[in-house]
Coordinates of C-alpha atoms in Angstrom, one line a residue:
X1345 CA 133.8 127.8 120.9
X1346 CA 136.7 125.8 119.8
X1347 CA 137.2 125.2 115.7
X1348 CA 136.4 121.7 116.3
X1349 CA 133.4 121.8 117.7
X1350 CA 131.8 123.4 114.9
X1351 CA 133.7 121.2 112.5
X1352 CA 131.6 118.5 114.6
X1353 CA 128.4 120.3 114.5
X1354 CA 128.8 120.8 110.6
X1355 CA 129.5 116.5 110.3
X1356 CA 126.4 115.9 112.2
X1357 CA 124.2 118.5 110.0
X1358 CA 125.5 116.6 106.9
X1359 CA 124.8 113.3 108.2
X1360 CA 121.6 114.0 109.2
X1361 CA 121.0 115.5 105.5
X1362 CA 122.7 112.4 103.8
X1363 CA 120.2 109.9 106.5
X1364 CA 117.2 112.3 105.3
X1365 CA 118.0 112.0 101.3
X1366 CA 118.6 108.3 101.6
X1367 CA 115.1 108.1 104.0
X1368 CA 113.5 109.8 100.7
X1369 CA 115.3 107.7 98.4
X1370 CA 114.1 104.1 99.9
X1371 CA 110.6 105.9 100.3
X1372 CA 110.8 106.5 96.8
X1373 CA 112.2 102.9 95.6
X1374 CA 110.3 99.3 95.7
X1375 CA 111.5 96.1 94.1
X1376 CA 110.1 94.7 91.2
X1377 CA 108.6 91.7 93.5
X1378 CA 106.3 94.2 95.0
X1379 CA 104.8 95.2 91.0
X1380 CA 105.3 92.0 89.3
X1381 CA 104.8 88.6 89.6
X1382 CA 106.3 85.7 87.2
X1383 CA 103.8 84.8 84.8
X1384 CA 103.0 80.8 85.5
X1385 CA 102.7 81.0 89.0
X1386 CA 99.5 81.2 90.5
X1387 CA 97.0 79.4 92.9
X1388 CA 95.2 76.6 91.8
X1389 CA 91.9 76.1 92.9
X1390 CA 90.0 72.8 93.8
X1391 CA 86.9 71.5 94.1
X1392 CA 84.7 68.4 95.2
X1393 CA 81.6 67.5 97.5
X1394 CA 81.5 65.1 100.4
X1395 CA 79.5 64.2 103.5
X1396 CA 80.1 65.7 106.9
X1397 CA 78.5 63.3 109.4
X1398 CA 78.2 63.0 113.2
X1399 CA 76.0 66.4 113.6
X1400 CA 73.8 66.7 116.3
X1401 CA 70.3 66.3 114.6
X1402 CA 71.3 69.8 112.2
X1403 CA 72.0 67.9 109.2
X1404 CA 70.0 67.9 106.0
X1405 CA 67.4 65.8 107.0
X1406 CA 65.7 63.1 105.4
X1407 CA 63.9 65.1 103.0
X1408 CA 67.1 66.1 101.0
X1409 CA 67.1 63.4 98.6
X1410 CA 70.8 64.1 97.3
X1411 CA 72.1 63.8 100.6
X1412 CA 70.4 60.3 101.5
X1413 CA 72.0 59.3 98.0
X1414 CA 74.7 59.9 98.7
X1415 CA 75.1 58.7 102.3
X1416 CA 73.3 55.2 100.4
X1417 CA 76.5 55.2 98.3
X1418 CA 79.3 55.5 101.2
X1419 CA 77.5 52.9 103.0
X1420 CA 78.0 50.6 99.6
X1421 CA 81.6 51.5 99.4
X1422 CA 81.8 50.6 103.0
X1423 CA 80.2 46.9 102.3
X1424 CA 76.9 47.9 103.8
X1425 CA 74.4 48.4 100.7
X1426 CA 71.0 50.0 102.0
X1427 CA 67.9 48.1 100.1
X1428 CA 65.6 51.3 100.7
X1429 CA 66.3 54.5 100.8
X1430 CA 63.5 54.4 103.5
X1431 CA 66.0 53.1 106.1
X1432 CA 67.8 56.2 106.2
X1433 CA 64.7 58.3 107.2
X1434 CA 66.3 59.0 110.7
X1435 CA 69.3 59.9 109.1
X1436 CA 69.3 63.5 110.4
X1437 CA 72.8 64.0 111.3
X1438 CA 74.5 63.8 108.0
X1439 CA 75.2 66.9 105.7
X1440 CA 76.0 67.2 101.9
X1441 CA 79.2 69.9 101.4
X1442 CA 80.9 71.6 98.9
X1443 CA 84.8 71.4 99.6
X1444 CA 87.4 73.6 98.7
X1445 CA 90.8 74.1 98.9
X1446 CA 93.5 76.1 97.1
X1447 CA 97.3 75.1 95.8
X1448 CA 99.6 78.2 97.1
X1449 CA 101.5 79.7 93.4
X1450 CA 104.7 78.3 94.4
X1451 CA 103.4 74.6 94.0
X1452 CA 103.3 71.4 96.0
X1453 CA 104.2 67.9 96.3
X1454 CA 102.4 64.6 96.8
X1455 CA 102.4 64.0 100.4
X1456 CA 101.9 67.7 101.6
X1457 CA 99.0 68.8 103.4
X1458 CA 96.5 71.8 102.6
X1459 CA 93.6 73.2 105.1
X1460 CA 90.5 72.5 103.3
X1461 CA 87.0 74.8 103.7
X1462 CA 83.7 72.9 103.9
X1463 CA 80.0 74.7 102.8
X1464 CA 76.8 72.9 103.4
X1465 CA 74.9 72.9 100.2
X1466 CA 71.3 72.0 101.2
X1467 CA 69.6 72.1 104.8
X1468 CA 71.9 71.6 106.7
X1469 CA 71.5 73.9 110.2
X1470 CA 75.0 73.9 111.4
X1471 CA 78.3 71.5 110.7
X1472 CA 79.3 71.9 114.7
X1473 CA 81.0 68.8 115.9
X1474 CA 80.7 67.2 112.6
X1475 CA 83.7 65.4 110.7
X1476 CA 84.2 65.0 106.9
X1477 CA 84.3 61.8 105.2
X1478 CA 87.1 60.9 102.9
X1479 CA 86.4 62.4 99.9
X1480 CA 88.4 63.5 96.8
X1481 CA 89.2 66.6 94.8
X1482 CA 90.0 67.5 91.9
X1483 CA 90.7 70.8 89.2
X1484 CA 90.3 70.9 85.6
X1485 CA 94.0 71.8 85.3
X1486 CA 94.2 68.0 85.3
X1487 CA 90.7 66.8 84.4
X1488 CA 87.7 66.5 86.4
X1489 CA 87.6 63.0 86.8
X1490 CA 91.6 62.8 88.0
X1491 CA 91.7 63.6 91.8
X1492 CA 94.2 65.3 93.0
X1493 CA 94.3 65.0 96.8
X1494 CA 91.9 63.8 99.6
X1495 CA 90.1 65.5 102.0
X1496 CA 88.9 64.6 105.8
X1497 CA 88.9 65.6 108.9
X1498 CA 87.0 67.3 112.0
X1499 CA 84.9 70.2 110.7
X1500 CA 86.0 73.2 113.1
X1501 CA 83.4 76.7 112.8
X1502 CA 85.4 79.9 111.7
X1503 CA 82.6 82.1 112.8
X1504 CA 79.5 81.6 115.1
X1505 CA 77.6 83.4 112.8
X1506 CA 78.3 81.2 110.1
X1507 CA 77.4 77.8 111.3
X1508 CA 77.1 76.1 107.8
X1509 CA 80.6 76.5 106.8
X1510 CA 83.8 75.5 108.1
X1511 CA 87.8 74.6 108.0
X1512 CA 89.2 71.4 108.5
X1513 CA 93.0 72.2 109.4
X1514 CA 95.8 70.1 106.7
X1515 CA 92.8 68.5 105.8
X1516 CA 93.8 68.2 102.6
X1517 CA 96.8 65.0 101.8
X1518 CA 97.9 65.7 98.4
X1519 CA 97.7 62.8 96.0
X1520 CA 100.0 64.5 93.2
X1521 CA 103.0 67.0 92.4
X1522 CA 102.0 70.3 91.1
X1523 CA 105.1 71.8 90.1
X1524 CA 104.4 75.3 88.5
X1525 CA 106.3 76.0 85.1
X1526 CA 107.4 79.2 84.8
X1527 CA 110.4 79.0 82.8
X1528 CA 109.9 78.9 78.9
X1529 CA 112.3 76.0 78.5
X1530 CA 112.5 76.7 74.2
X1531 CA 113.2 80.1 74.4
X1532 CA 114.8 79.9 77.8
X1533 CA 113.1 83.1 79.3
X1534 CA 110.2 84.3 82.1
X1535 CA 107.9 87.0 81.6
X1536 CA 106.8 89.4 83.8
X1537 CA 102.9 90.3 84.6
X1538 CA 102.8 93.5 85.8
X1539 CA 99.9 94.0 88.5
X1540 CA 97.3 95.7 87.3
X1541 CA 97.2 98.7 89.9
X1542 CA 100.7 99.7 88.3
X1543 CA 100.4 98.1 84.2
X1544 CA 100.8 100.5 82.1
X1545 CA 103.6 101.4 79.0
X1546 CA 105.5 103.8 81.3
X1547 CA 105.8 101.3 83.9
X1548 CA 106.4 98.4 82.0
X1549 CA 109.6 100.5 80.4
X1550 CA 111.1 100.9 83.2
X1551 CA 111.0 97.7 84.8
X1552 CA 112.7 96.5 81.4
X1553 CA 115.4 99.2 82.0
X1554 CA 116.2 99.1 85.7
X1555 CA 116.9 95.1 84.8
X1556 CA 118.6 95.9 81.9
X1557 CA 120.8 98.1 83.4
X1558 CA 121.5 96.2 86.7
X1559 CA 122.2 93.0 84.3
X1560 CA 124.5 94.8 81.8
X1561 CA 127.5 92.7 82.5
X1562 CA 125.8 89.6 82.3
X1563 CA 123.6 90.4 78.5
X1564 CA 126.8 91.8 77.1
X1565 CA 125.7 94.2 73.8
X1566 CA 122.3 92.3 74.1
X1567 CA 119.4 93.2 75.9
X1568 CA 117.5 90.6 78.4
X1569 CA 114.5 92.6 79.2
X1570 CA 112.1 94.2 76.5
X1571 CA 108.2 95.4 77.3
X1572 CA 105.9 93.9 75.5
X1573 CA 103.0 95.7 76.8
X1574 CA 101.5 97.7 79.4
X1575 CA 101.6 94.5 81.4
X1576 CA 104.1 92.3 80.1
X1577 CA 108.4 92.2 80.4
X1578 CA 109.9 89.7 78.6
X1579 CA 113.5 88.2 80.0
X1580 CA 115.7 86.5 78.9
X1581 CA 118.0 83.7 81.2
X1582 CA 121.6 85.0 80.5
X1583 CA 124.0 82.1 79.7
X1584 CA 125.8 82.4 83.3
X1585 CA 122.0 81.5 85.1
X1586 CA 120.8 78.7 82.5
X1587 CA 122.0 76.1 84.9
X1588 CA 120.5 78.1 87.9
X1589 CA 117.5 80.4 86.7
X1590 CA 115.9 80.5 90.0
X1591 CA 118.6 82.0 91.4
X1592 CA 118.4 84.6 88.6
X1593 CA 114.8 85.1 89.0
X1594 CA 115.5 86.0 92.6
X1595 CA 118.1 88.8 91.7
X1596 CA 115.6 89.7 89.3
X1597 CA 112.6 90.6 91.8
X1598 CA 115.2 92.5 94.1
X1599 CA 116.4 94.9 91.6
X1600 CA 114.9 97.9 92.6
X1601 CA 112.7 100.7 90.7
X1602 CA 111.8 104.3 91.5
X1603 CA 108.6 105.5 92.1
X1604 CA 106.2 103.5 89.6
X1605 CA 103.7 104.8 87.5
X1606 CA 100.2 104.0 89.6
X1607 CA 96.9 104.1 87.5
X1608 CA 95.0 107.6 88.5
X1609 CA 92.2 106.1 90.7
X1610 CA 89.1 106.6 93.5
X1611 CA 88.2 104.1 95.5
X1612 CA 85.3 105.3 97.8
X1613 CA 83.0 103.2 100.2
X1614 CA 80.0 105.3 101.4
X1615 CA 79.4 102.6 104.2
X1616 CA 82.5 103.4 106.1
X1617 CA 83.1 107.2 104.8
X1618 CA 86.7 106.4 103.2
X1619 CA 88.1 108.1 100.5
X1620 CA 91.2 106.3 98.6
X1621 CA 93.0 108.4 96.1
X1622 CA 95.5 106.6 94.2
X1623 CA 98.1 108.4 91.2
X1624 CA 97.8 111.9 89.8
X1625 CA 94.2 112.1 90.1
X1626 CA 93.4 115.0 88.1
X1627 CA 89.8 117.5 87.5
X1628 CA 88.9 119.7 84.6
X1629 CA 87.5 123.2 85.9
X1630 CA 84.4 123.0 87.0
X1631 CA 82.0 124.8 89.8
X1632 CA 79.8 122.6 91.9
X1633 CA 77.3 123.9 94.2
X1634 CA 76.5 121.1 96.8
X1635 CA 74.0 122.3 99.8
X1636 CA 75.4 125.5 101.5
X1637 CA 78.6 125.5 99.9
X1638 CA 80.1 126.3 95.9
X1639 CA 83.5 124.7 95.0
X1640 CA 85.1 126.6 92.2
X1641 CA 87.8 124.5 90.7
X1642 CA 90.3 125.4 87.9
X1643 CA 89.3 128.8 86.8
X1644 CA 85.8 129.7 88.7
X1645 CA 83.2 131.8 86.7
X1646 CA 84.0 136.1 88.0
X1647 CA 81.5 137.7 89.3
X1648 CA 80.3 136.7 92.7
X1649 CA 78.8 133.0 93.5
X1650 CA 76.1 132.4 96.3
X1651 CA 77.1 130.6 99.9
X1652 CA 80.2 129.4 100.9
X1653 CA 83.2 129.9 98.1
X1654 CA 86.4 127.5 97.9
X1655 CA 88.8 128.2 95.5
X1656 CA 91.1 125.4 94.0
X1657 CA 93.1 127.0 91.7
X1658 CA 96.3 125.0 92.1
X1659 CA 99.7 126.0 91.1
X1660 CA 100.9 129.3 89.3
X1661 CA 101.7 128.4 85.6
X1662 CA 99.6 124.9 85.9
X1663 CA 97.5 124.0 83.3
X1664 CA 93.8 124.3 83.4
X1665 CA 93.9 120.6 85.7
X1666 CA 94.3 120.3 89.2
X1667 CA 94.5 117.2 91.4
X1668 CA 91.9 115.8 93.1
X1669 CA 94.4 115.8 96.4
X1670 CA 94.1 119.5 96.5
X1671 CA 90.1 119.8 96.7
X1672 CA 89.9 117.0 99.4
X1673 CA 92.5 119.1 101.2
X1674 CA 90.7 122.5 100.9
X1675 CA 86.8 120.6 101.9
X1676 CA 88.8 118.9 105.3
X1677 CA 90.0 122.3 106.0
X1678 CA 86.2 123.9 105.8
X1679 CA 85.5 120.6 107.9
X1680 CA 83.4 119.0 105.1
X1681 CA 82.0 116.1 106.5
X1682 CA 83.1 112.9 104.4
X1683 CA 79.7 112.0 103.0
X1684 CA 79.4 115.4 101.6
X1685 CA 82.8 114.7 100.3
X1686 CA 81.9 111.9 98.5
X1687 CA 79.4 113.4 96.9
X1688 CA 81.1 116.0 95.5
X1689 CA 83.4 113.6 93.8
X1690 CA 80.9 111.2 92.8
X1691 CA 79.1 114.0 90.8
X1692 CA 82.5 115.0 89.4
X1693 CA 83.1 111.1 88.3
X1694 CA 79.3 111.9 86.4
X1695 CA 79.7 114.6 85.0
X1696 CA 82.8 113.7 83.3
X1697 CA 85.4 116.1 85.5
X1698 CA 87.3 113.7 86.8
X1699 CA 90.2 111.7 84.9
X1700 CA 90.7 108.7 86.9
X1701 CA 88.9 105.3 87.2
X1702 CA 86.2 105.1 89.9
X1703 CA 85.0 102.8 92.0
X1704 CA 82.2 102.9 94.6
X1705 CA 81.2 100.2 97.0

């Protein structure tokens, strides 16, 4: 074979080990938008009740005094005052609901439209068919008694086994701005929140360095980042973003950190036999006997031990820990089934073996 053709297969070998290294690399990177979020943004909930009318004879009933209040009150608004409340005693097709609806973090203006979620709060059978009366609501952001939007709309069923509740699509017309702040206008900064599955000093570090370091130019002999805590990274706006800081919060999110520190944990759910491991999960030695089979981990007691036997001993030279990864691997090998699985671990979480936080549901 001719000197070039093995000066081709030779290219090839290192481009597919250069592809595989930077396949590992972006495995091993995120951005800081997929750890943090910019403290002052969040969803904004709100709240009112209304009626939902034009059901076919599953409404409250008459016997639901609130409602028939209620319904007595729109009819005054509308220039029809009821002299009785006795006149409404057919009024079957009328239901009393709780409305929700929620402002998205990045804010909204007045004009925009939100879906709203309806929930019948007494007797009502089912809200099919029904539509929502204008109705207002409101958030203690701004006070109680200030509504920000209105709601109305046709009431359409999300789930047939849910007939009491329902969405009414950009039901919802906004009635103020929210605009978000985000921006500490005196000390002209953000701060960070790091999410709770990755807080923690480590990580909080070294999303203050990675932004440091990509924004060295711009801070000069200064620092913009610092940690402040497990969960918090203060920044500051350098001079050359003042007039644009959302541009500068942007690059911010994209800058890109390597393998974050995640929070040992065990997420398990009985129900559906799953098993979430999350971390370095690690267990102090330990021998469990569960049914016909003895699980020896770290440094097992000598001398034989009665039915089946597994081992974990980890890695040469490792301390007297091993993760949590390598027992689950060595019970699926000896087909464990999961429940028994879960057992296992749960009595390790009691008994004080295992270093993580747990969490059954």
């Amino acid at each position: 074979m001719s000197a070039r053709f093995f000066q081709s297969v030779i290219v090839c070998l290192l481009f597919l080990g250069m592809l595989t290294c930077s396949q590992q690399e972006l495995q091993a990177r995120t951005r800081v938008e997929n750890i943090c979020s910019v403290y002052g943004m969040r969803e904004i909930k709100l709240t009112g009740m209304g009626l939902v009318v034009g059901l076919d004879g599953t409404g409250d009933g008459p016997k639901n005094l609130p409602t028939i209040r209620s319904l007595a009150a729109a009819l005054k608004h509308l220039n029809n005052p009821v002299v009785d409340l006795k006149d409404l005693a057919a009024a079957n097709n009328v239901a009393l609901v709780m409305i929700e609806a929620t402002i998205p973090a990045s804010g909204i203006r007045k004009g925009q439209k939100l879906d709203c979620f309806v929930s019948s709060m007494l007797g009502a059978k089912s809200l099919r068919g029904g539509r929502l009366l204008v109705a207002p609501v409101a958030t203690p952001e701004i006070g109680n008694e200030v509504f920000a939007g209105l709601c109305s709309g046709a009431v359409i069923l999300e789930d047939e086994l849910s007939l009491a509740t329902g969405k009414i699509i950009n039901g919802l017309v906004m009635e103020r701005d929210f605009e978000l702040s985000f921006i500490d206008r005196r000390t002209r900064s953000i701060t960070l929140l790091v999410d709770k599955r990755h807080a923690g000093f480590h990580t909080a570090s070294e999303v203050a360095r990675v932004i440091n370091a990509e924004f060295s130019f711009e801070a000069g002999n200064s620092q913009l980042a610092i940690a402040q805590g497990p969960g918090r990274v203060f920044i500051r706006i350098p001079r050359q973003y003042i007039e644009s800081p959302v541009e500068f919060i942007a690059a911010v999110m994209e800058v890109g950190i390597d393998r974050p520190h995640q929070q040992a944990r065990v997420v398990v759910n009985p129900k559906s036999q799953t098993v979430v491991v999350t971390g370095e999960v690690e267990i102090s030695p330990v021998v469990i006997s569960h049914k016909n089979l003895t699980v020896g981990i770290g440094n097992p007691a000598e001398g034989g031990l009665p039915g089946g036997f597994v081992p974990v001993n980890g890695q040469p030279g490792q301390q007297n820990t091993q993760r949590l990864q390598e027992l689950v691997e060595a019970l699926n090998q000896l087909r464990v089934p999961t429940e028994d699985v879960i057992s296992i671990i749960r009595e390790l979480h009691r008994s004080g073996k295992l270093h993580a936080e747990y969490d059954e549901h």
